[in-house]
Short mmCIF file of C-alpha atoms in Angstrom, two decimals:
data_model
loop_
_atom_site.label_atom_id
_atom_site.label_comp_id
_atom_site.label_asym_id
_atom_site.label_seq_id
_atom_site.Cartn_x
_atom_site.Cartn_y
_atom_site.Cartn_z
CA MET A 12 -14.83 152.28 213.02
CA VAL A 13 -17.44 154.46 214.95
CA PHE A 14 -19.56 152.87 218.49
CA ASP A 15 -22.34 154.32 219.88
CA THR A 16 -21.44 155.80 223.01
CA ILE A 17 -20.35 154.94 226.66
CA ALA A 18 -20.25 155.49 229.84
CA ALA A 19 -18.54 154.22 233.57
CA ILE A 20 -17.53 154.53 236.71
CA ALA A 21 -14.74 153.91 236.90
CA THR A 22 -13.24 154.56 239.75
CA ALA A 23 -13.35 151.69 242.91
CA PRO A 24 -16.65 152.59 245.12
CA GLY A 25 -15.57 153.96 248.69
CA GLY A 26 -13.11 156.54 247.57
CA ALA A 27 -13.03 160.83 247.79
CA ILE A 28 -13.17 161.29 244.15
CA GLY A 29 -14.76 159.45 242.01
CA ILE A 30 -14.24 159.34 238.02
CA ILE A 31 -16.82 158.67 234.88
CA ARG A 32 -16.23 157.99 232.04
CA VAL A 33 -17.31 158.39 228.57
CA SER A 34 -15.86 157.94 225.04
CA GLY A 35 -17.52 157.15 221.56
CA GLN A 36 -18.79 159.69 218.68
CA ASN A 37 -21.18 161.95 221.52
CA ALA A 38 -19.37 161.12 224.46
CA ILE A 39 -18.18 165.52 224.75
CA GLN A 40 -21.54 166.55 223.93
CA ALA A 41 -23.34 164.67 225.75
CA VAL A 42 -20.69 165.55 228.85
CA SER A 43 -21.54 169.59 227.89
CA GLN A 44 -24.87 169.86 227.80
CA ILE A 45 -24.76 167.88 232.37
CA PHE A 46 -21.64 170.33 233.35
CA HIS A 47 -20.56 174.24 232.61
CA PRO A 48 -17.35 174.96 233.27
CA ALA A 49 -17.16 178.57 236.26
CA ASN A 50 -15.49 180.22 233.66
CA GLY A 51 -18.81 180.49 231.37
CA ILE A 52 -17.47 178.18 228.26
CA SER A 53 -18.50 176.28 226.57
CA PHE A 54 -17.33 172.32 227.47
CA LEU A 55 -17.42 171.58 223.96
CA ASN A 56 -14.90 174.83 223.30
CA CYS A 57 -12.98 173.89 226.69
CA PRO A 58 -9.48 173.69 225.80
CA PRO A 59 -8.25 169.30 225.32
CA ARG A 60 -6.66 167.50 227.66
CA MET A 61 -6.38 170.83 230.38
CA LEU A 62 -9.20 169.91 233.47
CA VAL A 63 -12.38 172.69 233.41
CA TYR A 64 -14.32 174.18 236.77
CA GLY A 65 -17.95 173.90 237.24
CA THR A 66 -20.28 172.55 238.44
CA LEU A 67 -22.93 169.24 237.69
CA SER A 68 -26.42 169.94 237.03
CA THR A 69 -29.29 166.20 237.33
CA ARG A 70 -31.41 165.33 234.20
CA ASP A 71 -33.91 168.45 235.39
CA GLY A 72 -30.90 170.35 235.67
CA LYS A 73 -30.59 170.91 239.26
CA ILE A 74 -26.91 171.06 240.64
CA LEU A 75 -25.50 167.68 241.68
CA ASP A 76 -21.68 169.12 242.08
CA GLN A 77 -18.54 170.83 241.74
CA CYS A 78 -16.50 169.08 239.69
CA MET A 79 -13.95 168.62 236.73
CA ALA A 80 -14.18 167.53 233.71
CA VAL A 81 -11.38 167.04 230.80
CA ARG A 82 -12.08 165.76 227.28
CA PHE A 83 -9.66 164.25 224.82
CA LEU A 84 -10.26 164.45 220.57
CA GLY A 85 -9.66 161.32 218.19
CA ASP A 86 -7.35 159.42 217.81
CA LYS A 87 -5.39 160.73 220.65
CA THR A 88 -7.02 159.27 223.56
CA TYR A 89 -7.13 155.76 224.85
CA THR A 90 -9.60 154.62 222.88
CA GLY A 91 -8.85 155.78 219.26
CA GLU A 92 -11.80 158.07 219.35
CA ASP A 93 -13.56 160.66 221.66
CA MET A 94 -13.61 161.16 225.55
CA ALA A 95 -14.62 163.12 227.91
CA GLU A 96 -13.56 162.36 232.00
CA LEU A 97 -15.56 163.13 234.94
CA GLN A 98 -14.26 163.46 237.98
CA LEU A 99 -16.87 163.96 241.20
CA HIS A 100 -16.92 163.67 245.37
CA GLY A 101 -16.81 159.57 244.79
CA SER A 102 -20.61 159.40 246.40
CA PRO A 103 -22.66 156.20 245.43
CA ALA A 104 -25.68 159.05 244.67
CA VAL A 105 -24.04 161.75 242.75
CA LEU A 106 -21.83 158.38 240.53
CA SER A 107 -25.87 156.88 240.24
CA GLU A 108 -26.92 160.49 238.76
CA THR A 109 -24.86 161.46 237.00
CA LEU A 110 -24.45 158.44 234.92
CA SER A 111 -28.58 159.14 235.28
CA ALA A 112 -28.14 161.93 233.28
CA LEU A 113 -25.72 160.56 230.91
CA PHE A 114 -28.05 156.90 229.76
CA ALA A 115 -31.25 159.68 229.43
CA LEU A 116 -28.80 161.50 226.12
CA GLY A 117 -28.18 158.45 224.72
CA VAL A 118 -24.99 157.13 226.14
CA ARG A 119 -26.34 153.50 226.89
CA GLN A 120 -23.66 151.76 230.31
CA ALA A 121 -20.30 151.00 229.29
CA ASN A 122 -19.67 146.38 229.25
CA ALA A 123 -16.84 144.64 230.69
CA GLY A 124 -13.56 145.77 229.79
CA GLU A 125 -14.99 148.40 226.71
CA PHE A 126 -12.74 150.64 226.74
CA THR A 127 -9.82 148.53 226.97
CA ARG A 128 -12.39 146.04 223.46
CA ARG A 129 -12.28 149.98 221.44
CA ALA A 130 -8.57 150.93 221.64
CA PHE A 131 -7.75 147.39 220.00
CA LEU A 132 -10.14 147.98 218.20
CA ASN A 133 -9.16 151.07 216.89
CA GLY A 134 -5.23 149.93 215.92
CA LYS A 135 -4.04 151.83 220.03
CA LEU A 136 -3.03 148.92 221.60
CA GLY A 137 -2.87 144.80 220.57
CA LEU A 138 -3.93 141.96 222.19
CA MET A 139 -1.11 140.73 224.06
CA GLU A 140 -1.32 145.74 225.00
CA ALA A 141 -4.76 144.38 225.72
CA GLU A 142 -4.72 141.25 227.84
CA ALA A 143 -1.03 143.89 230.01
CA VAL A 144 -3.76 145.57 231.41
CA ALA A 145 -5.79 143.63 232.87
CA ASP A 146 -2.65 141.95 234.23
CA LEU A 147 -1.86 145.50 235.17
CA ILE A 148 -5.16 146.15 237.35
CA ALA A 149 -4.92 142.82 239.60
CA ALA A 150 -0.85 143.52 239.80
CA GLN A 151 -0.58 141.15 243.81
CA THR A 152 2.82 142.33 243.52
CA LEU A 153 5.35 145.15 242.81
CA GLU A 154 7.01 142.33 240.13
CA ALA A 155 4.60 141.59 238.91
CA ALA A 156 3.54 145.37 238.14
CA GLY A 157 6.64 145.93 236.73
CA ASN A 158 6.13 142.73 234.55
CA ALA A 159 2.20 143.71 232.79
CA ALA A 160 3.23 147.34 232.78
CA GLY A 161 6.31 145.81 229.84
CA GLN A 162 4.54 144.29 227.65
CA LEU A 163 1.96 146.57 228.30
CA SER A 164 4.73 148.36 226.19
CA GLY A 165 4.62 146.12 223.46
CA THR A 166 8.15 144.59 225.17
CA ILE A 167 6.72 141.62 223.71
CA GLY A 168 3.39 142.43 220.77
CA SER A 169 5.84 143.53 218.77
CA HIS A 170 8.58 140.83 219.34
CA MET A 171 5.85 138.88 218.24
CA ALA A 172 4.81 140.42 215.21
CA GLU A 173 8.11 140.55 214.03
CA ILE A 174 8.76 137.46 214.27
CA ARG A 175 5.77 136.43 212.40
CA GLN A 176 6.33 139.17 209.21
CA LYS A 177 9.47 137.14 208.91
CA LEU A 178 7.45 134.57 208.32
CA VAL A 179 5.21 135.70 205.99
CA ALA A 180 7.67 137.14 204.04
CA LEU A 181 8.93 133.74 203.39
CA SER A 182 5.72 132.44 202.43
CA ALA A 183 5.35 135.54 200.14
CA HIS A 184 8.83 135.38 198.97
CA PHE A 185 8.13 131.11 198.13
CA LEU A 186 4.83 132.20 196.31
CA ALA A 187 6.06 135.18 194.20
CA VAL A 188 8.85 132.61 192.80
CA VAL A 189 6.61 130.21 192.01
CA ASP A 190 3.63 132.45 190.58
CA TYR A 191 5.98 134.96 188.65
CA PRO A 192 8.98 131.80 186.48
CA ASP A 193 9.98 134.72 183.82
CA GLU A 194 10.16 138.38 187.09
CA GLU A 195 13.82 138.53 187.97
CA ILE A 196 13.09 137.60 191.22
CA GLN A 197 15.96 136.60 193.90
CA PRO A 198 16.00 132.19 194.02
CA PHE A 199 14.16 130.35 196.39
CA GLN A 200 16.14 129.48 198.87
CA MET A 201 15.43 125.93 201.13
CA GLN A 202 18.91 126.65 203.71
CA GLN A 203 18.01 130.34 204.35
CA MET A 204 14.05 128.65 204.71
CA ILE A 205 15.14 126.23 207.52
CA GLN A 206 17.75 128.41 209.38
CA THR A 207 14.40 131.19 209.94
CA LEU A 208 12.71 128.36 210.48
CA SER A 209 14.65 127.09 212.95
CA GLU A 210 15.35 130.91 214.99
CA THR A 211 11.97 131.50 214.72
CA ALA A 212 11.13 127.81 216.74
CA GLU A 213 14.06 128.97 218.87
CA LYS A 214 13.07 132.36 220.11
CA VAL A 215 8.97 130.81 220.01
CA ARG A 216 9.99 128.62 222.27
CA GLN A 217 11.16 130.30 224.69
CA LEU A 218 9.63 132.59 225.39
CA TYR A 219 7.05 129.65 225.87
CA ASP A 220 8.66 128.69 228.09
CA SER A 221 8.58 131.80 230.40
CA TYR A 222 4.83 130.76 231.45
CA GLU A 223 4.70 128.19 233.54
CA THR A 224 7.26 130.97 235.71
CA GLY A 225 5.14 134.02 234.47
CA ARG A 226 1.58 132.36 235.55
CA ILE A 227 3.16 132.02 239.43
CA LEU A 228 4.19 135.19 239.31
CA ARG A 229 0.91 136.71 237.78
CA GLU A 230 -1.74 134.23 240.33
CA GLY A 231 0.12 133.89 242.64
CA LEU A 232 0.68 129.99 244.48
CA PRO A 233 -1.30 128.19 247.44
CA CYS A 234 0.94 127.06 249.92
CA ALA A 235 -0.05 124.62 251.89
CA ILE A 236 1.88 124.24 256.06
CA LEU A 237 1.84 120.65 256.19
CA GLY A 238 3.95 118.73 259.77
CA ARG A 239 2.11 116.97 262.52
CA PRO A 240 0.86 118.88 265.93
CA ASN A 241 3.03 120.91 267.47
CA VAL A 242 6.09 120.77 265.34
CA GLY A 243 5.50 124.78 264.91
CA LYS A 244 3.60 125.46 261.74
CA SER A 245 0.22 128.08 263.37
CA THR A 246 3.95 130.17 264.08
CA LEU A 247 5.74 129.68 260.78
CA LEU A 248 1.85 131.24 259.96
CA ASN A 249 2.64 134.14 262.14
CA ALA A 250 5.61 134.76 261.45
CA LEU A 251 5.57 134.39 257.68
CA ALA A 252 1.90 137.00 258.08
CA GLY A 253 3.86 139.33 259.94
CA PHE A 254 0.65 138.94 262.66
CA ASP A 255 -1.11 136.74 264.81
CA ARG A 256 -3.09 135.07 262.19
CA ALA A 257 -3.19 131.99 263.68
CA ILE A 258 -4.12 130.37 267.38
CA VAL A 259 -0.64 129.27 268.96
CA THR A 260 -1.35 126.57 272.52
CA GLU A 261 1.45 123.37 273.43
CA ILE A 262 -1.87 121.47 273.35
CA PRO A 263 -1.22 119.21 270.26
CA GLY A 264 -4.72 119.63 267.21
CA THR A 265 -5.65 123.11 268.18
CA THR A 266 -6.17 123.65 263.99
CA ARG A 267 -8.47 121.09 263.33
CA ASP A 268 -9.87 123.75 260.18
CA MET A 269 -7.86 125.30 257.50
CA ILE A 270 -6.51 129.18 258.13
CA GLU A 271 -5.96 131.21 255.02
CA GLU A 272 -3.27 134.05 254.91
CA VAL A 273 -2.40 135.93 251.13
CA VAL A 274 1.58 136.73 252.30
CA ARG A 275 3.53 138.65 249.47
CA ILE A 276 8.22 137.44 249.25
CA GLY A 277 9.97 139.42 246.80
CA ALA A 278 7.46 139.19 243.94
CA LEU A 279 5.75 136.17 244.90
CA CYS A 280 2.86 135.58 245.83
CA LEU A 281 1.43 132.74 248.35
CA ARG A 282 -1.77 131.62 249.38
CA LEU A 283 -0.73 130.01 253.03
CA GLN A 284 -2.94 127.41 254.08
CA ASP A 285 -2.42 126.00 258.23
CA THR A 286 -3.60 123.04 257.54
CA ALA A 287 -4.41 120.52 261.30
CA GLY A 288 -1.56 118.04 261.70
CA LEU A 289 -0.95 115.08 260.70
CA ARG A 290 -1.75 111.75 262.66
CA ASP A 291 -4.11 109.06 263.80
CA THR A 292 -6.68 110.10 265.44
CA ASN A 293 -10.72 109.47 267.00
CA ASP A 294 -11.71 112.61 267.14
CA PRO A 295 -14.77 112.52 264.71
CA VAL A 296 -13.36 116.60 264.33
CA GLU A 297 -10.13 117.05 264.07
CA LYS A 298 -10.14 113.29 261.19
CA ILE A 299 -12.11 115.86 259.09
CA GLY A 300 -9.49 118.23 259.80
CA VAL A 301 -6.19 115.66 258.63
CA GLU A 302 -8.29 114.73 255.94
CA ARG A 303 -8.95 119.27 255.20
CA ALA A 304 -4.56 118.57 255.71
CA ARG A 305 -3.98 115.37 252.94
CA LEU A 306 -6.12 117.48 250.51
CA ALA A 307 -4.54 121.05 250.70
CA ALA A 308 -1.00 119.26 250.13
CA LYS A 309 -2.60 117.87 247.10
CA ASN A 310 -3.76 121.09 245.63
CA ALA A 311 -1.53 123.70 246.53
CA GLY A 312 0.96 124.25 244.25
CA LEU A 313 3.60 124.46 247.12
CA VAL A 314 4.40 122.50 250.22
CA LEU A 315 5.69 123.59 253.68
CA ALA A 316 6.67 120.52 255.29
CA VAL A 317 7.87 121.36 258.90
CA ILE A 318 9.81 119.22 260.86
CA ASP A 319 10.57 119.11 264.88
CA GLY A 320 14.18 120.13 264.64
CA SER A 321 13.97 119.01 268.31
CA GLN A 322 13.69 115.26 267.98
CA PRO A 323 14.15 112.22 266.33
CA LEU A 324 11.54 111.42 262.34
CA THR A 325 8.47 110.77 263.83
CA ASP A 326 6.25 107.53 261.25
CA ALA A 327 4.00 111.25 260.92
CA ASP A 328 6.49 113.52 260.18
CA LEU A 329 7.41 110.49 257.53
CA ASP A 330 3.86 110.53 256.38
CA VAL A 331 4.95 114.07 256.06
CA LEU A 332 7.83 114.30 254.22
CA LYS A 333 5.55 111.39 251.79
CA GLN A 334 3.23 114.06 251.14
CA ALA A 335 5.54 116.61 250.36
CA SER A 336 7.12 114.79 247.84
CA GLU A 337 4.56 114.57 245.96
CA SER A 338 3.82 118.03 245.55
CA PRO A 339 5.90 119.89 242.27
CA ARG A 340 6.90 122.28 244.94
CA ALA A 341 8.36 121.15 248.20
CA VAL A 342 10.07 122.81 251.01
CA VAL A 343 11.56 121.10 254.42
CA VAL A 344 11.11 123.55 256.58
CA VAL A 345 13.25 122.04 260.01
CA ASN A 346 12.17 124.63 262.31
CA LYS A 347 12.86 125.15 266.34
CA CYS A 348 16.70 125.26 265.58
CA ASP A 349 16.67 127.08 269.76
CA LYS A 350 16.76 124.17 270.39
CA PRO A 351 19.47 120.97 270.05
CA THR A 352 18.91 119.13 266.40
CA GLU A 353 18.06 116.31 266.69
CA VAL A 354 16.13 115.04 263.14
CA LYS A 355 17.63 114.02 259.91
CA ILE A 356 16.04 115.20 256.55
CA PRO A 357 16.37 112.52 253.82
CA GLU A 358 17.65 112.98 250.71
CA GLY A 359 15.72 113.80 247.75
CA PHE A 360 14.46 117.79 248.91
CA PRO A 361 16.68 120.40 247.57
CA TYR A 362 14.84 123.33 249.20
CA ILE A 363 15.26 122.30 253.21
CA VAL A 364 16.07 125.37 255.34
CA THR A 365 16.77 124.87 259.12
CA ILE A 366 14.68 128.13 260.74
CA SER A 367 12.89 128.63 264.26
CA ALA A 368 9.48 130.17 263.18
CA LYS A 369 9.21 131.33 267.22
CA GLN A 370 12.72 133.29 267.90
CA ARG A 371 11.52 134.98 263.94
CA VAL A 372 15.52 132.94 263.37
CA GLY A 373 15.73 132.54 259.49
CA LEU A 374 13.28 133.42 257.51
CA ASP A 375 15.32 135.30 255.17
CA LYS A 376 16.78 132.32 254.12
CA LEU A 377 13.50 130.43 254.14
CA LYS A 378 11.75 133.45 251.97
CA THR A 379 15.08 133.25 249.40
CA ALA A 380 13.90 129.45 249.10
CA LEU A 381 10.60 129.94 249.09
CA LEU A 382 11.31 132.43 246.08
CA GLU A 383 13.94 129.76 244.15
CA CYS A 384 11.30 127.04 244.32
CA ALA A 385 8.89 128.78 242.86
CA GLY A 386 11.35 129.95 239.81
CA LEU A 387 11.30 133.64 241.02
CA SER A 388 14.49 134.02 242.12
CA GLY A 389 16.53 136.38 239.08
CA ALA A 390 14.12 137.00 237.27
CA VAL A 391 12.95 139.74 235.15
CA PHE A 392 10.01 142.03 234.96
CA ASP A 393 10.64 144.03 231.87
CA GLY A 394 7.86 142.15 230.36
CA GLY A 395 9.51 139.33 229.47
CA MET A 396 7.31 136.71 231.01
CA ILE A 397 3.73 135.02 229.30
CA THR A 398 1.14 135.07 232.25
CA ASN A 399 -1.69 133.94 229.81
CA ALA A 400 -2.51 130.86 229.38
CA ARG A 401 -4.07 131.33 225.70
CA GLN A 402 -0.34 133.13 224.31
CA ALA A 403 1.18 130.46 226.15
CA GLU A 404 -0.56 128.06 223.44
CA ALA A 405 -1.21 129.88 220.36
CA LEU A 406 2.87 130.25 221.28
CA LEU A 407 3.42 126.48 222.12
CA ARG A 408 1.71 125.50 218.27
CA ALA A 409 3.21 128.56 216.48
CA ALA A 410 6.92 126.90 217.63
CA ASP A 411 6.21 123.82 217.32
CA ALA A 412 4.52 124.68 213.11
CA CYS A 413 7.72 126.07 213.45
CA LYS A 414 9.75 122.97 214.08
CA GLN A 415 7.22 120.84 211.85
CA ALA A 416 8.42 122.67 209.34
CA GLU A 417 11.72 122.38 209.55
CA GLU A 418 12.22 118.96 209.55
CA ALA A 419 10.12 119.11 207.15
CA ALA A 420 12.93 120.68 204.55
CA HIS A 421 15.75 119.43 206.18
CA ILE A 422 13.90 115.75 205.10
CA GLY A 423 13.26 116.57 201.19
CA PHE A 424 10.02 118.01 201.62
CA SER A 425 8.96 120.24 198.76
CA PRO A 426 9.04 124.39 199.82
CA ASP A 427 4.54 124.53 199.04
CA ALA A 428 4.19 120.93 201.83
CA VAL A 429 6.68 122.51 203.81
CA LEU A 430 4.48 126.08 203.93
CA MET A 431 1.95 124.91 204.89
CA ASP A 432 2.98 124.52 207.91
CA VAL A 433 5.43 128.05 207.40
CA GLU A 434 1.59 129.26 207.32
CA THR A 435 0.65 127.59 210.72
CA ALA A 436 2.86 128.86 211.99
CA ILE A 437 1.61 132.08 211.22
CA ALA A 438 -1.30 131.37 211.81
CA ALA A 439 -0.62 131.51 215.66
CA LEU A 440 0.82 134.02 216.49
CA GLY A 441 -1.75 136.12 214.44
CA GLU A 442 -3.85 134.76 217.13
CA LEU A 443 -0.98 135.88 219.48
CA THR A 444 -1.04 139.71 218.36
CA GLY A 445 -4.12 140.17 217.04
CA GLN A 446 -3.46 140.58 213.79
CA ASN A 447 -5.88 136.89 213.02
CA VAL A 448 -8.45 135.58 216.25
CA ARG A 449 -11.30 135.30 216.36
CA GLU A 450 -14.41 137.12 218.07
CA ASP A 451 -15.52 134.65 220.12
CA ILE A 452 -11.85 134.94 221.92
CA ILE A 453 -11.82 138.63 221.59
CA SER A 454 -14.78 138.73 223.44
CA ASP A 455 -14.52 136.20 225.92
CA ILE A 456 -10.82 137.91 226.89
CA PHE A 457 -12.58 141.83 227.28
CA ARG A 458 -14.57 140.05 229.05
CA ARG A 459 -13.00 139.21 232.35
CA PHE A 460 -12.33 142.71 232.88
CA CYS A 461 -13.67 145.17 234.86
CA VAL A 462 -16.44 147.77 233.78
CA GLY A 463 -14.99 151.19 233.87
CA LYS A 464 -11.68 149.55 231.91
#
């Protein structure tokens, strides 16, 4: 597949070094007109995959920078077409002028994700591997990066392609028997079909079931710290953040608006929200803060319900626990264990941790509980988790279609009727791996990428 030539800055602004990536049939030719190797050899004749030192010129031939350049040939490149990269000083002016010089030579600005899109269209990456590139760039934890790297290497994509091929072979075998009855083709075995469909549905469903945990790994969790005034919510935020992010005083109602901080606990990225203490108040400003705290708890993926362990439960504490019980995930934090314990938590909360946020006691147990509550404790991050909603939806359709085909075969439907569901599963898996996917879906996927990747 032949495309025009594109270029983009491939590094974040503000660095000492900036990289401009060029790809397309005229990539090397264009770069050779503005980059001149110090050894006097034309860039066109420099060895591929070898950095070359030289000078960079503007559109009118003035020296702009001293830099390095490298060229890559054909199908051995990321995009599957000729590429060149310029490694310049990171000045925005230098990078901008270099792009202008390339554009004057007929190169155009790359769109978001266009390099990876070309890699997919040229068969260098499957669609799942291409989406893993975006996950790797956006990874907020080492574990998320490891899972994305595993997917990039084809951990899931190749496995799904094999499963799809089994279904294709199943369908092809039946059609061959029907279309060529006089040929010596092994008879179609309904029991074999049922077994294949059952195994396929199970494998695909297992992968789909990893999505919720994978989504948390990729996106993290919004986490509301909920409690009545002066139970230690802000102190807990500071303890988890590792520095004094929130103001802590003995005066009730100090926290009136939400304070947010991102905290990484192993594989889990928590977007902590320290909220106003839940209580009845006539203060109009504090009342708004309380309302926002309730809304934060309602929208949070996880609630930390903080209770003062040195006092018996109050009506406000019971209100906090009720809010926590309505959350999809909740950890009850019994704070102030450095004082005599007076509290008893009602049954129904699987995660209850006793700590002293002020003394930094029990934080390791809390972090363990948070990982378990999020489903990330003991997980393997080798690329086997689905993190993408599009992929999860395609897997669900494929699993459902296989199950429907299996059930239809069990109750005696004819093979051709069963294979209608098999074809549905094949199509869904093809969308997953990119073997058959609509152009609008492809465009939407790569539109989410950054420019330069």
